[in-house]
Structures are given as C-alpha cells and as structure tokens.
Coordinates of C-alpha atoms in Angstrom, one line a residue:
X1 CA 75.2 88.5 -71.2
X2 CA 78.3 88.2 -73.7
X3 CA 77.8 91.9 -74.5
X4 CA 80.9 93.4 -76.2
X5 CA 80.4 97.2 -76.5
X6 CA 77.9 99.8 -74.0
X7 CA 74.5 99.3 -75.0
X8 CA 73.0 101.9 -73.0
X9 CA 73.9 104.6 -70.4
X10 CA 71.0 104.0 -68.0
X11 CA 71.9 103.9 -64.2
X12 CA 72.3 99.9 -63.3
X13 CA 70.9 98.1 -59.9
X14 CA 74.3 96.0 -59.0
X15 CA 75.6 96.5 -55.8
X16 CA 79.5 97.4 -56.6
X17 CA 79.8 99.4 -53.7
X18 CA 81.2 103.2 -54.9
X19 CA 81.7 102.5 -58.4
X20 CA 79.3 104.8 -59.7
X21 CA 79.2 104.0 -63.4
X22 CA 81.4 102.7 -66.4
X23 CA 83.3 106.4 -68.0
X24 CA 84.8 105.9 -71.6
X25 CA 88.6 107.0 -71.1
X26 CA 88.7 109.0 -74.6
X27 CA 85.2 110.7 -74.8
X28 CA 84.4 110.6 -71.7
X29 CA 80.9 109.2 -72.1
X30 CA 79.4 107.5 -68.7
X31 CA 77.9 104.2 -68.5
X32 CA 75.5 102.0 -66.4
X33 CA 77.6 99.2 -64.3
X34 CA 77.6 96.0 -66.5
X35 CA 79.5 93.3 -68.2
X36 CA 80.6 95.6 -70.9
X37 CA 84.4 97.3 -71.8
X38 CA 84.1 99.4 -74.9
X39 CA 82.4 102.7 -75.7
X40 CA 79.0 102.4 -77.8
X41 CA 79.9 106.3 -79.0
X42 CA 84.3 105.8 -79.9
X43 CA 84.8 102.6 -79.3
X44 CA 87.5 103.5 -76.2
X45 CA 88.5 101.8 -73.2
X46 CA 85.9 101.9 -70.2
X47 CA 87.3 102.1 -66.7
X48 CA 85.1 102.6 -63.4
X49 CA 84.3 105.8 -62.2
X50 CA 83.6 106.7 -58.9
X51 CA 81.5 110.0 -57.2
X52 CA 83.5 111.4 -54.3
X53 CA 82.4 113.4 -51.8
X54 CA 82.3 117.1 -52.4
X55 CA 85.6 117.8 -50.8
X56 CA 87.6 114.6 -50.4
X57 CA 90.6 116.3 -49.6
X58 CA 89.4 117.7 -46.6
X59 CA 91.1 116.8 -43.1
X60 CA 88.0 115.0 -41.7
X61 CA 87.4 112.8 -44.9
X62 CA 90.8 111.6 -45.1
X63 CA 91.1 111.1 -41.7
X64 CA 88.7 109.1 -41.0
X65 CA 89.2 106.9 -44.4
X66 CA 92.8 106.4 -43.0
X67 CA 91.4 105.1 -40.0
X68 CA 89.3 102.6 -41.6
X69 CA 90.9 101.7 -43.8
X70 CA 93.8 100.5 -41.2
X71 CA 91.9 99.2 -39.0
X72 CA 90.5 96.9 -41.9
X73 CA 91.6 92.6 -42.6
X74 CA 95.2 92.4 -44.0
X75 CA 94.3 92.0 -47.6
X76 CA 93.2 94.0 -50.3
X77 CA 89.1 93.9 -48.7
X78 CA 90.7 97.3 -46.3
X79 CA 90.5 99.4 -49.6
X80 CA 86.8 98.1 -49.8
X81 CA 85.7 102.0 -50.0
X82 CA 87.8 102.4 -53.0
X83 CA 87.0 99.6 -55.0
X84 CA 84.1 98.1 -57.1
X85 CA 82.9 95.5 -54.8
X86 CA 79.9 95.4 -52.1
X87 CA 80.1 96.4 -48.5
X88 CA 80.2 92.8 -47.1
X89 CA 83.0 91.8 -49.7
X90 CA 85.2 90.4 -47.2
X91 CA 82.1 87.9 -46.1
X92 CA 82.1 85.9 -49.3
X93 CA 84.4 83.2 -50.6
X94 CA 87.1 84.5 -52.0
X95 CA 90.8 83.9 -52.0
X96 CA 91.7 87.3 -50.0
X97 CA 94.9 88.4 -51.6
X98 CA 96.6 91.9 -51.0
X99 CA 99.3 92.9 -48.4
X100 CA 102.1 91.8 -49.6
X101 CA 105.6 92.6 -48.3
X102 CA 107.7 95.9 -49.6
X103 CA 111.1 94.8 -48.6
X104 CA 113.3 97.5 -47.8
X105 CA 116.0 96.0 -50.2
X106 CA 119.6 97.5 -48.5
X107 CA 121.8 94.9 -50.1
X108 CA 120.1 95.5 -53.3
X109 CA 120.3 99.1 -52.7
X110 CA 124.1 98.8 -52.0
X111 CA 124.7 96.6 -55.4
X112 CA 123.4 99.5 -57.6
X113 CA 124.2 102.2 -55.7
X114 CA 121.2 103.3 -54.3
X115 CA 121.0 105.7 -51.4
X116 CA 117.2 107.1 -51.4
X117 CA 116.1 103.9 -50.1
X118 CA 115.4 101.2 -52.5
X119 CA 112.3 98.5 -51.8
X120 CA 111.0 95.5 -53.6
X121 CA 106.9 94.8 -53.6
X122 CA 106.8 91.4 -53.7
X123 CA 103.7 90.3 -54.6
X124 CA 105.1 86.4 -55.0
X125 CA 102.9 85.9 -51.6
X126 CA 99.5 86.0 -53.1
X127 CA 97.7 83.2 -53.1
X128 CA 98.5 81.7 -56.3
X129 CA 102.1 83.4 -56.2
X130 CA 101.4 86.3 -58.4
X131 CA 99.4 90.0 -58.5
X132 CA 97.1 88.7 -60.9
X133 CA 95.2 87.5 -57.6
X134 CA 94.6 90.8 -57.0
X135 CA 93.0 91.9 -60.1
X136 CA 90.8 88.3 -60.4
X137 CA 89.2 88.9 -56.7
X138 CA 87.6 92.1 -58.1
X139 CA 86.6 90.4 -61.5
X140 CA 85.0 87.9 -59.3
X141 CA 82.4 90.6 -57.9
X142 CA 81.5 91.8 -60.6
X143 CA 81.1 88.0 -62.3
X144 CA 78.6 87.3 -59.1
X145 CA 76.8 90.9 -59.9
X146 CA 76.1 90.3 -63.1
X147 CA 75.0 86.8 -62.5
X148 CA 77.9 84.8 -64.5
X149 CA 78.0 80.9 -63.7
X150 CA 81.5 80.5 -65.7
X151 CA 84.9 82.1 -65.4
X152 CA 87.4 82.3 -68.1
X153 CA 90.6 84.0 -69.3
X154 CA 93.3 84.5 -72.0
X155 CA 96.3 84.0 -70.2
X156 CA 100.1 84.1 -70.4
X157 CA 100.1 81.9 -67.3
X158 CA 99.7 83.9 -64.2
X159 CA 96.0 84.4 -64.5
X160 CA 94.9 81.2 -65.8
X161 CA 96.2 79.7 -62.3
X162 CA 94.7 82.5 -60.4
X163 CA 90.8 82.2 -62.3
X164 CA 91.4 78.6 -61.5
X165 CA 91.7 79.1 -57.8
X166 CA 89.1 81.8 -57.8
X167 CA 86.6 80.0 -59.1
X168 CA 87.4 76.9 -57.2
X169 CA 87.2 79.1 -54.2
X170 CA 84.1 80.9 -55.4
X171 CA 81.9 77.9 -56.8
X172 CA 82.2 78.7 -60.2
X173 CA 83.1 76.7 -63.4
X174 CA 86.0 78.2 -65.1
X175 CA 87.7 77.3 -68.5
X176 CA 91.1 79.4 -69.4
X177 CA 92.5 79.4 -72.1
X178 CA 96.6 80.0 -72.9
X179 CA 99.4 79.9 -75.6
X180 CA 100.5 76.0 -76.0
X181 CA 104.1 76.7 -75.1
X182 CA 103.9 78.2 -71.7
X183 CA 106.5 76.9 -68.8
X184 CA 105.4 74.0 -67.4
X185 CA 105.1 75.0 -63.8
X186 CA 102.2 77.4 -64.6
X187 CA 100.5 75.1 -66.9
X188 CA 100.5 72.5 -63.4
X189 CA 99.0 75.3 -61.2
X190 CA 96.5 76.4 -63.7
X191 CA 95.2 72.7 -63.9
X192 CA 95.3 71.7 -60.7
X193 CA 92.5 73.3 -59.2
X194 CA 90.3 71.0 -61.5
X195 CA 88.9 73.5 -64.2
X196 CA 88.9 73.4 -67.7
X197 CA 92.1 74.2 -69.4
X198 CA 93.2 75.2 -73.4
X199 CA 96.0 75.2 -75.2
X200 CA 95.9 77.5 -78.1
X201 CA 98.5 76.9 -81.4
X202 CA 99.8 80.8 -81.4
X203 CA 101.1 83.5 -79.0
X204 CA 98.9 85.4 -76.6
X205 CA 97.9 87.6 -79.0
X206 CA 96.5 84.7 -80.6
X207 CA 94.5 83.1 -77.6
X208 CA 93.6 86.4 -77.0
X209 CA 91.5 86.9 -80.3
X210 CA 90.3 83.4 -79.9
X211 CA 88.9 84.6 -76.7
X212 CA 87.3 87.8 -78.3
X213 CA 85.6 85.2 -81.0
X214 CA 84.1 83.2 -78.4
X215 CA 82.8 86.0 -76.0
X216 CA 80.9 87.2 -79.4
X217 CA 79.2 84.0 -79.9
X218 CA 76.2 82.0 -78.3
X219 CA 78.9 79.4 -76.9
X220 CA 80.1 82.3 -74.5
X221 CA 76.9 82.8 -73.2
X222 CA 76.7 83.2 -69.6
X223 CA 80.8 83.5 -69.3
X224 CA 82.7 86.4 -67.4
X225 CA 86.0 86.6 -69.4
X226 CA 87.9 88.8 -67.0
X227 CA 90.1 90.2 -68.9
X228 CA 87.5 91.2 -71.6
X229 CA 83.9 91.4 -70.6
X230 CA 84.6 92.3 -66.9
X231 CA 88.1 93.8 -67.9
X232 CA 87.3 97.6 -66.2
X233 CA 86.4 95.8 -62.9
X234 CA 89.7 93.5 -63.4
X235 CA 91.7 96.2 -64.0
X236 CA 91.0 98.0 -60.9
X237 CA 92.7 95.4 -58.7
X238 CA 95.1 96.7 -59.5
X239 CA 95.0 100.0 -57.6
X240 CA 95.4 98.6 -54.6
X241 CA 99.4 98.1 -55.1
X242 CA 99.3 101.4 -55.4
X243 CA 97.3 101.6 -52.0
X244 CA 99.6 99.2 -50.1
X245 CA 103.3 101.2 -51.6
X246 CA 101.9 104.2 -50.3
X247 CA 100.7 102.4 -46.9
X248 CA 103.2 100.5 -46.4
X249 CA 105.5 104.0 -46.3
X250 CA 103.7 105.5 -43.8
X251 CA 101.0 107.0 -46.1
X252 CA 103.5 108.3 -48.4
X253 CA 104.2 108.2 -52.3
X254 CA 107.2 106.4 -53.4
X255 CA 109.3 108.9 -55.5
X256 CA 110.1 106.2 -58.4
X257 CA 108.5 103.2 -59.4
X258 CA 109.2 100.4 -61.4
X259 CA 106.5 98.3 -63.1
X260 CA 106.7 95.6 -65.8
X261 CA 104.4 96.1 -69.0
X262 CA 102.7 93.2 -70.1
X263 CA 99.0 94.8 -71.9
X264 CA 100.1 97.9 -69.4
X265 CA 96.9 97.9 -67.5
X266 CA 98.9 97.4 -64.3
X267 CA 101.1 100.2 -64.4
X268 CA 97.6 103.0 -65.7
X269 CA 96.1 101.5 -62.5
X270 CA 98.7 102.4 -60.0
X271 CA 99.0 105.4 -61.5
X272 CA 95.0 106.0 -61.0
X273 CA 95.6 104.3 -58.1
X274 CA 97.9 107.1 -56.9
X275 CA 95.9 109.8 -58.3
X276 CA 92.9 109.0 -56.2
X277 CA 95.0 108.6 -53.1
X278 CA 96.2 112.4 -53.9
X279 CA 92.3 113.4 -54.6
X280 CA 91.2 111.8 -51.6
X281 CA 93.9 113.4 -49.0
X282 CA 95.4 109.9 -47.9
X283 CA 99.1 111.8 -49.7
X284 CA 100.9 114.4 -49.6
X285 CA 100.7 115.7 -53.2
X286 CA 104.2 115.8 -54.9
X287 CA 106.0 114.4 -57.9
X288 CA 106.2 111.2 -58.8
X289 CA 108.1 109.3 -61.5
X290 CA 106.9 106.2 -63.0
X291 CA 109.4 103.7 -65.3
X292 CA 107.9 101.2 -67.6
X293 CA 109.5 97.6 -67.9
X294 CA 109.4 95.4 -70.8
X295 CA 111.8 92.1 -72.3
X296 CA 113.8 93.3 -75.3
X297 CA 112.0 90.4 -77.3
X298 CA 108.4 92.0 -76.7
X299 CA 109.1 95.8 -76.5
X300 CA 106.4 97.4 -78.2
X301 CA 105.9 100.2 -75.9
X302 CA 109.5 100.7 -75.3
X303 CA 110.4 101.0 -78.7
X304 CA 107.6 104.1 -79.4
X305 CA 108.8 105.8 -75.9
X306 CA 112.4 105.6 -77.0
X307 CA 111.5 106.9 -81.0
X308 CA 109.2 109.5 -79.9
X309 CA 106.4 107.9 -81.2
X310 CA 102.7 107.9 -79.7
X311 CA 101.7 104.9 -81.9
X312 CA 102.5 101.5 -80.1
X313 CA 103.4 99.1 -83.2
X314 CA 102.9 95.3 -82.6
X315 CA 105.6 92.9 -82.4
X316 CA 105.8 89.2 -82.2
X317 CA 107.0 87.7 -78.7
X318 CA 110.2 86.0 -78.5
X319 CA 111.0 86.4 -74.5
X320 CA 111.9 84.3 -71.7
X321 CA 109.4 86.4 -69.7
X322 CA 106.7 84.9 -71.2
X323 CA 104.1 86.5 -68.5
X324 CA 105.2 89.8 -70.2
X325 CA 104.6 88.4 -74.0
X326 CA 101.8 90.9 -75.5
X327 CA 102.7 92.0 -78.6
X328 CA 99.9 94.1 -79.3
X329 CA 99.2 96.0 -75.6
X330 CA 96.0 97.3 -75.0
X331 CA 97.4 100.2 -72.7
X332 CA 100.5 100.9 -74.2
X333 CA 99.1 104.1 -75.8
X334 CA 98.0 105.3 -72.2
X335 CA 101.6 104.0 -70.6
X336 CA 103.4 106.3 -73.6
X337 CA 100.8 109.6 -71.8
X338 CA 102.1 108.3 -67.8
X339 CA 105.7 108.1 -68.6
X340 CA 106.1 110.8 -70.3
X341 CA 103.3 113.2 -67.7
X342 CA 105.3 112.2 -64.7
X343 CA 108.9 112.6 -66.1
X344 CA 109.1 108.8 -66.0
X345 CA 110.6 106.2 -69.4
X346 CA 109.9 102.9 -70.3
X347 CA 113.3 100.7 -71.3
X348 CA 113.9 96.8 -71.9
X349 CA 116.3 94.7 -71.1
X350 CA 117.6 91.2 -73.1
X351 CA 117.0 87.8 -71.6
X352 CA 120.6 87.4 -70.4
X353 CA 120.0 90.6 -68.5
X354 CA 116.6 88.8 -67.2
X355 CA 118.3 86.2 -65.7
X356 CA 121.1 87.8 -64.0
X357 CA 118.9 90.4 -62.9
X358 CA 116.7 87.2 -61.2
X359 CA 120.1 85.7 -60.1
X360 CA 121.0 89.3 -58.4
X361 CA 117.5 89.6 -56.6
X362 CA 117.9 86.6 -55.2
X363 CA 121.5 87.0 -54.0
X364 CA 120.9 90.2 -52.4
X365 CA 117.6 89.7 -51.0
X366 CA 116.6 86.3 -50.7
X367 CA 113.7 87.0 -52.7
X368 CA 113.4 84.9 -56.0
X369 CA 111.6 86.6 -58.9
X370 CA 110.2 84.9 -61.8
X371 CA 111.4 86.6 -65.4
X372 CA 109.1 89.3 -64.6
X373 CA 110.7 90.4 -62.0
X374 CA 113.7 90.0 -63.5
X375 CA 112.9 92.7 -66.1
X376 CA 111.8 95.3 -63.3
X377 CA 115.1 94.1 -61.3
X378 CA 116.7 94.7 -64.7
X379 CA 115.7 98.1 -66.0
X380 CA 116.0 99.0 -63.1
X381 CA 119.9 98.3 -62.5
X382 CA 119.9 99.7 -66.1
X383 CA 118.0 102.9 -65.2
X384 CA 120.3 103.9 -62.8
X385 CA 123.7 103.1 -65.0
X386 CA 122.4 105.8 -67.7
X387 CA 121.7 108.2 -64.7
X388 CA 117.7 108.4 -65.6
X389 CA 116.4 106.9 -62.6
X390 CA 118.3 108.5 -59.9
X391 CA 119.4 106.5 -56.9
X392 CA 119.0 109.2 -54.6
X393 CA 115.3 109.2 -54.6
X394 CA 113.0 106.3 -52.7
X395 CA 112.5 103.9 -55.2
X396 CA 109.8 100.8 -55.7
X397 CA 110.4 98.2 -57.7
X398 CA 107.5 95.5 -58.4
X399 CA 108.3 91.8 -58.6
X400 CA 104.8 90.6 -59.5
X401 CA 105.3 86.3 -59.3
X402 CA 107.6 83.6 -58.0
X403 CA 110.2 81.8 -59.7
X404 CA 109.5 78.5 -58.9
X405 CA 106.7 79.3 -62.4
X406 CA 109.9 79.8 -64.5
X407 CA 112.4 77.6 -63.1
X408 CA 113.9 77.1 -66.9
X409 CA 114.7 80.6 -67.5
X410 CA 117.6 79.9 -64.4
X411 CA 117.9 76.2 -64.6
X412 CA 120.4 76.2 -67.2
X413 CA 123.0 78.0 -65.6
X414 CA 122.3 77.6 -61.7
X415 CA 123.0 73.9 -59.7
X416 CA 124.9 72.6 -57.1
X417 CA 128.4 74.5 -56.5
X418 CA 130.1 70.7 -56.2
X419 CA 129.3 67.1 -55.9
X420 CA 131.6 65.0 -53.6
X421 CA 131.7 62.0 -51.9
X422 CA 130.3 62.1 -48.1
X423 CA 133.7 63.2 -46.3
X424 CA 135.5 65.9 -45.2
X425 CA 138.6 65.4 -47.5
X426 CA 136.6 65.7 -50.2
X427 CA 135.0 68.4 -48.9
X428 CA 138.4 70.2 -48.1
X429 CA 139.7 69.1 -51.5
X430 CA 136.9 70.5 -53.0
X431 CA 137.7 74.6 -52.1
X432 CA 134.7 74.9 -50.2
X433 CA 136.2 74.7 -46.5
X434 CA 136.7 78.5 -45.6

C-alpha cells in the first residue's frame, strides 16, 4: 500500500464518514479515498473533499449542526460531521485531543496595547502537549481504513511524540523518524512510549526525503507515514482549531489570527477550516485577516511575502524554534495566496525576540510557550508596533506546544532571582523583602 501518486479515480469503499473523495488543489481532478497525496494528472497537492448538502447555509442545516455539534464529547470527535473519520470515531482507542483553552489574554492585551480583545489558543493541553495531536488522531483513521499495521513520521519533534502515543494508544507499531540534533525533552517523549525511534544526520528537510525514499520502497510496505501517504487526512486535523476559535467565541470568527509556519499546512487548514464554517452557516460571513509566523533563521515564506514574490525559495534552518525548521515548506506557496486573499502578512522574528517573546507570555499570562509560540507571541508584538495588525480588532494568537520541550531556548538566561542562606536577614539583605 506505499502508493505515492493517484492511481485511479474510482469511488473507494472506506468508511471516512463525509469525506467524499481526494480533490487535487491545482487541477481540480477528484479521487477515490486512499492512502495516496499527489495528483496522477499535475502532480499537486490532494486535500479531502467533502459533498454538502444542497443548501448548507440554510437556517435549519446550521441549526441543527450547532446543536450537535455542542452537545458532542469535549474533544475534537464533536466536529465528527466535518471530518474524515467514521461515525463511531469516538468509540475507538484514540488519544481524544481537541478543546483546548482560548485564553482571553488581558494582561497580554494591556503589554502591547491591545484593545479589540486579544486571546491565546493554547493547544499546550493536548495530550502529548502539542496540536500535532490533533492532526495524528485523524491520520490514525485513515491508517485503520486502509488497513496499515505501522505508523511512522518525519518529524521536527512534536509529531514523533504524538505518533508514538497514538499508536501506543491505537495498537499499532510505529517507527519515527527525526533530525539527530533535536532538544532533548522531545527526543524523551517521543521514546518513551516504547516505539521505534531514528535519528537522521541532516535537518528536517533531510529526514524528510529519507522518509519519501522509504515510503517508495518494499521496506515501507504496509506503513502509514502521516505526514506523506495519509498527509490529506493529517492535514485536516487541523480544521478543527479553526472550529474551536470560532466556538469558543460564541460561534463567531476571530477578526485576526496569528499562526506559526512550519510546512504551512496548519495555517491552509484553518483557513479551510473557516471557509467551511462560512459555507455551512455555523458564521456570520465577514472579513478575516490571517498573519503568518516564522523564525528569522528559517523564513522562507516570509522572505517571498515581504519581496513580492510567489516562489517560496528554500533555506537552511538555523532557529531555536526547531519545531518550525522546514526549509523547503510544502504549503508555503498556498500561505503566499491566504495572506495576501484576506489582507493578512507573514513576518519573522530573531531568536532573541523568541525568547523574550516566551518570557513575556509567560509573565503576563501564566502560560509557557515553547519557541513556537514564541514566534506567534513575537510577530505578533511586532505586527502591532508597525501598525499592520491593528490592536483594535479581536485577535487569536496560537501557541501550538509547551515549553517544558524547549527548556534550553530559556534556560540560559532564566534561574533563581537569589540564593541565600535559610534566614530572614539574608532574606532582607537580599532586596527581596517588599
């Protein structure tokens, strides 16, 4: 089953629940449901298309869709009717992620000068402490569909933990495989749950054509890579942010958002995500900008959006936010079309701006962001400063793991205020009685 392009547009038999068929995002050409992710015809990008009723939008449709889709579990299985996954989805073993907090972040807010109403999604309380649960939960579906026994990944660290703990969770074998220099505290939590784990000598970009060899050869037989074979399904985990934002504020779009670019997939999915909520009636229609975030050491799409350019050139990583690493971006191209189509931009911030943006999160909110979040945190504080991002309008911002993963980005300059001896002269003598 380690097919790597659409072999055939024939209707398949898998139970994915509404997803309808595989569509080819440049030609447009429609595929049967399968472990597949390029266009036989052009070679494009295949996403997951969906029928919808004749008139979504009408009162009655969305109405009742609201309804059951609140009175669904508190994880991402509510959006069931919107996703690629059976009925029963929320019967099998899985590691239920979704529904995460949006902060309403005031003391942020007050720091930058926002006054529109400034929140944080914090999507550090998934499972294994990142949104790459999300997208993994799907991929598993579609891995059981298609009858895959093995799970597997190239990963900057985030998703190797959460395949590990998906497939542990789901009885499969998994074996992921990441860059040999990643921080320490996600190489632990991607071993820990007991399957198979590779270093690769290189960058991402790297393990990621390693991966592309393998799923092309007899040894990847029988593997659901899900960031490559089951990559459409994958990718559609990642609507449901989009779903919860627009929940979580009463059924309403935010007016800015702020998402970090890694390949980009994340931040064409909540768009989609908040198309179909639009389409389907669950929203009011209305503008909506999004922003694009990236580490000034692995910019790519933020250099072409800031030159003018539709042509996303690769660079080599040098970043602290290592999750965000991915010199060559699969979306980029597509995040170039959303920033631009909603009156959005996509800007970068250096790793000294990561970590105070990371120190200021944390300060003002008690939330603690790994570098990811840093670079939303700071683009955002930078957005607002040259006066594109205005601070009047309700704004999201997306921290997408925890910092305990990336405790050396902060280590070096944050420790204990004093060390004294137990007493309160010393304590006194020490400035910190006020």
């Amino acid at each position: 089953m380690a097919v790597q392009t659409a072999a055939s547009n024939t209707t398949s038999p898998v139970d994915l629940g509404p997803a309808a068929a595989l569509s080819c995002r440049e030609c447009g050409e429609r595929f049967g449901l399968g472990p597949i992710f390029a266009c036989a015809s052009c070679f494009g990008p295949l996403e997951v298309a969906y029928d919808l009723p004749a008139d979504p939008a009408s009162d009655s449709y969305g109405s009742a869709l609201r309804k059951r889709i609140e009175a669904g579990p508190n994880n991402i299985w509510r959006y069931a009717p919107l996703l690629p996954v059976p009925a029963d989805v929320a019967e099998k073993p899985n590691i239920n992620p979704g529904f995460t907090k949006l902060v309403k972040a005031d003391n942020l807010a007050r720091e930058l000068g926002v006054t529109g109403g400034l929140y944080i999604k914090d999507d550090s309380g998934n499972p294994t402490h990142s949104f790459k649960d999300r997208v993994v939960a799907i991929a598993v579906e579609a891995a059981r569909a298609f009858g895959f026994t093995t799970l597997s990944c190239s990963s900057t660290g985030n998703l190797a933990g959460a395949v590990g703990a998906a497939a542990a969770r789901a009885g499969f074998r998994s074996c992921v495989f990441i860059p040999h220099d990643l921080e320490q505290g996600k190489v632990v939590m991607a071993a820990v749950y007991g399957g198979e784990l590779v270093g690769i000598e290189g960058n991402y970009d790297d393990v990621n054509r390693f991966c592309s060899e393998l799923i092309g050869d007899p040894l990847g037989e029988g593997w659901g890579f899900v960031n490559v074979n089951l990559r459409p399904y994958y990718g559609e985990g990642s609507k449901t942010l989009a779903y919860e934002i627009c929940e979580q504020l009463g059924w309403r779009l935010p007016d800015q958002i702020v998402i970090p670019i890694a390949s980009g997939s994340q931040l064409t999915k909540i768009d989609k995500g908040l198309q179909e909520l639009i389409k389907l009636g669950l929203v009011e229609d209305k503008p909506y900008k999004i922003f694009g975030a990236q580490a000034e050491g692995c910019s790519p799409v933020s250099t072409a959006f800031k030159a003018g350019q539709d042509v996303v050139r690769p660079q080599k990583p040098n970043t602290i936010a290592k999750s965000l690493a991915i010199g060559n971006p699969a979306d980029g191209p597509y995040v170039l079309d959303i920033a631009r189509r909603t009156g959005g931009a996509v800007e970068d911030v250096n790793d000294e701006q990561i970590v105070d943006a990371i120190k200021l999160l944390a300060r003002t909110e008690g939330i603690f962001a790994e570098t990811a979040g840093g670079v939303t945190v700071g683009v955002a504080k930078k957005l607002i400063e040259q006066g594109v991002l205005d601070p009047a309008l309700t704004t999201v911002v997306l921290n997408t793991g925890d910092g305990l993963k990336t405790l050396d980005a902060v280590a070096p300059t944050t420790g204990p205020t004093a060390t004294i001896r137990p007493s309160l002269e010393a304590f006194r003598d020490a400035g910190l009685a006020r």
